């Protein structure tokens, strides 16, 4: 209920504010629901990763079906795909190596600053685990909701285009 409320309250703000500044409001609202600003960032990041998956898929399908649009579509598809790779690396590969990073810091750097670095790496690992837990076992649900939202946006755009043609 809290997530739906946070989404409903921040969607208009995110739409009205320029240059994706509304995403900061979304991060803050989801952070209130999820238990902290980093958790809010993780939730919005995951939401954007599912959006990126749709953009990458549509982009690459467009490149296959309408190749002459490559100069317009390719940059978007590549950035979306790169964001997906970064997300998978951050949520899957990095958490598996947090222990190795901490071990390396302990063995290599016996200085005082190393304690602060160890604490930061440990906290990062905890936050990444939280973010990963948001997705685990819910990929099908999140993908379905993402596709539903994109389908509704496509229908709204189609209806708007029809309305503009009548004007």
C-alpha positions as MATLAB code, in Angstrom:
seq = 'XXXXXXXXXXXXXXXXXXXXXXXXXXXXXXXXXXXXXXXXXXXXXXXXXXXXXXXXXXXXXXXXXXXXXXXXXXXXXXXXXXXXXXXXXXXXXXXXXXXXXXXXXXXXXXXXXXXXXXXXXXXXXXXXXXXXXXXXXXXXXXXXXXXXXXXXXXXXXXXXXXXXXXX';
ca = [
       0.000    0.000    0.000;
       2.839    2.367    0.874;
       4.627    1.749   -2.414;
       1.440    2.370   -4.419;
       0.811    5.574   -2.471;
       4.405    6.747   -2.969;
       4.122    6.019   -6.684;
       0.753    7.760   -7.003;
       1.946   10.852   -5.171;
       5.252   11.212   -6.996;
       4.179   10.331  -10.558;
       2.673   13.798  -11.186;
       5.731   15.481   -9.652;
       8.093   13.415  -11.796;
       6.054   14.341  -14.874;
       5.983   18.075  -14.170;
       9.574   18.714  -13.144;
      12.162   19.037  -15.924;
      15.335   17.002  -16.482;
      14.242   14.061  -14.340;
      14.418   16.162  -11.147;
      11.156   14.440  -10.168;
      13.143   11.228   -9.746;
      14.638   12.767   -6.601;
      11.117   13.091   -5.171;
      10.465    9.454   -6.083;
      13.696    8.328   -4.397;
      12.736   10.271   -1.275;
       9.175    8.881   -1.195;
      10.255    5.287   -1.810;
      12.993    5.761    0.785;
      10.357    6.705    3.373;
       8.421    3.525    2.564;
      11.438    1.223    2.166;
      13.386    2.371    5.212;
      16.039    4.756    3.975;
      17.282    6.914    1.147;
      19.557    4.208   -0.264;
      16.658    1.767   -0.290;
      14.596    4.361   -2.155;
      17.408    4.781   -4.661;
      17.559    1.003   -5.088;
      13.813    0.782   -5.700;
      13.814    3.555   -8.301;
      16.964    2.112   -9.899;
      15.270   -1.287  -10.268;
      12.169    0.351  -11.716;
      14.336    2.150  -14.270;
      16.192   -1.084  -15.056;
      12.903   -2.712  -16.072;
      12.124    0.361  -18.184;
      15.572    0.052  -19.751;
      14.856   -3.582  -20.592;
      11.733   -2.513  -22.486;
      13.615    0.293  -24.257;
      16.473   -2.025  -25.219;
      14.091   -4.690  -26.515;
      11.959   -2.233  -28.496;
      15.094   -0.499  -29.759;
      16.709   -3.678  -31.034;
      13.421   -4.888  -32.562;
      13.092   -1.525  -34.289;
      16.634   -1.858  -35.631;
      15.752   -5.281  -37.047;
      12.420   -4.255  -38.541;
      13.180   -0.662  -39.571;
      16.953   -0.509  -40.153;
      16.936    2.991  -41.647;
      16.123    4.391  -38.164;
      19.482    3.234  -36.786;
      20.891    6.729  -36.283;
      17.962    7.588  -34.010;
      17.319    4.263  -32.301;
      20.785    2.791  -31.809;
      22.025    5.299  -29.183;
      18.930    4.754  -27.038;
      19.116    0.968  -27.351;
      22.843    0.921  -26.513;
      22.450    3.179  -23.453;
      19.503    1.099  -22.218;
      21.479   -2.114  -22.678;
      24.530   -0.615  -20.940;
      22.321    0.404  -18.001;
      21.058   -3.180  -17.784;
      24.614   -4.537  -17.775;
      25.573   -2.044  -15.054;
      22.515   -3.051  -13.014;
      23.210   -6.779  -13.271;
      26.855   -6.199  -12.401;
      25.872   -4.069   -9.410;
      23.163   -6.405   -8.073;
      24.678   -9.802   -8.908;
      28.439   -9.623   -9.404;
      29.399   -6.968   -6.846;
      27.554   -8.503   -3.846;
      29.237  -11.846   -4.524;
      32.600  -10.115   -4.193;
      32.058   -7.861   -1.150;
      33.786  -10.402    1.117;
      36.756  -10.567   -1.228;
      37.005   -6.769   -1.290;
      36.935   -6.601    2.514;
      39.537   -9.368    2.763;
      41.769   -7.500    0.301;
      41.480   -4.275    2.325;
      42.330   -6.055    5.582;
      45.362   -7.839    4.155;
      46.707   -5.017    2.029;
      46.099   -1.844    4.044;
      46.690   -1.925    7.830;
      46.165    1.869    8.073;
      43.490    3.650   10.142;
      41.521    4.763    7.089;
      40.983    1.102    6.235;
      38.436    0.738    9.064;
      36.257    3.448    7.513;
      36.669    1.825    4.101;
      35.699   -1.574    5.527;
      32.593   -0.052    7.129;
      31.636    1.622    3.822;
      32.128   -1.601    1.857;
      30.109   -3.527    4.455;
      27.229   -1.004    4.281;
      27.349   -1.100    0.490;
      27.031   -4.874    0.633;
      24.015   -4.623    2.939;
      22.278   -2.085    0.691;
      22.986   -4.137   -2.426;
      21.536   -7.182   -0.691;
      18.405   -5.190    0.146;
      18.053   -4.003   -3.438;
      18.600   -7.503   -4.761;
      15.922   -8.793   -2.372;
      13.452   -6.347   -3.931;
      13.773   -8.242   -7.217;
      14.354  -11.854   -6.169;
      11.304  -13.973   -6.845;
       9.435  -11.018   -8.336;
      10.937  -10.658  -11.805;
       7.829  -11.964  -13.573;
       5.544   -9.657  -11.584;
       7.773   -6.622  -12.095;
       8.167   -7.372  -15.804;
       4.401   -7.772  -16.204;
       3.707   -4.493  -14.403;
       6.342   -2.726  -16.479;
       4.863   -4.044  -19.720;
       1.378   -3.032  -18.553;
       2.508    0.524  -17.796;
       4.292    0.797  -21.158;
       1.226   -0.618  -22.946;
      -1.022    1.944  -21.249;
       1.393    4.722  -22.203;
       1.393    3.495  -25.816;
      -2.417    3.447  -25.875;
      -2.515    6.960  -24.401;
      -0.048    8.167  -27.038;
      -2.065    6.482  -29.784;
      -5.277    8.130  -28.501;
      -3.557   11.506  -28.255;
      -2.245   11.195  -31.811;
      -5.771   10.382  -33.026;
      -7.130   13.374  -31.106;
      -4.505   15.673  -32.623;
      -5.366   14.490  -36.128;
      -9.016   15.412  -35.514;
      -8.107   18.927  -34.382;
];
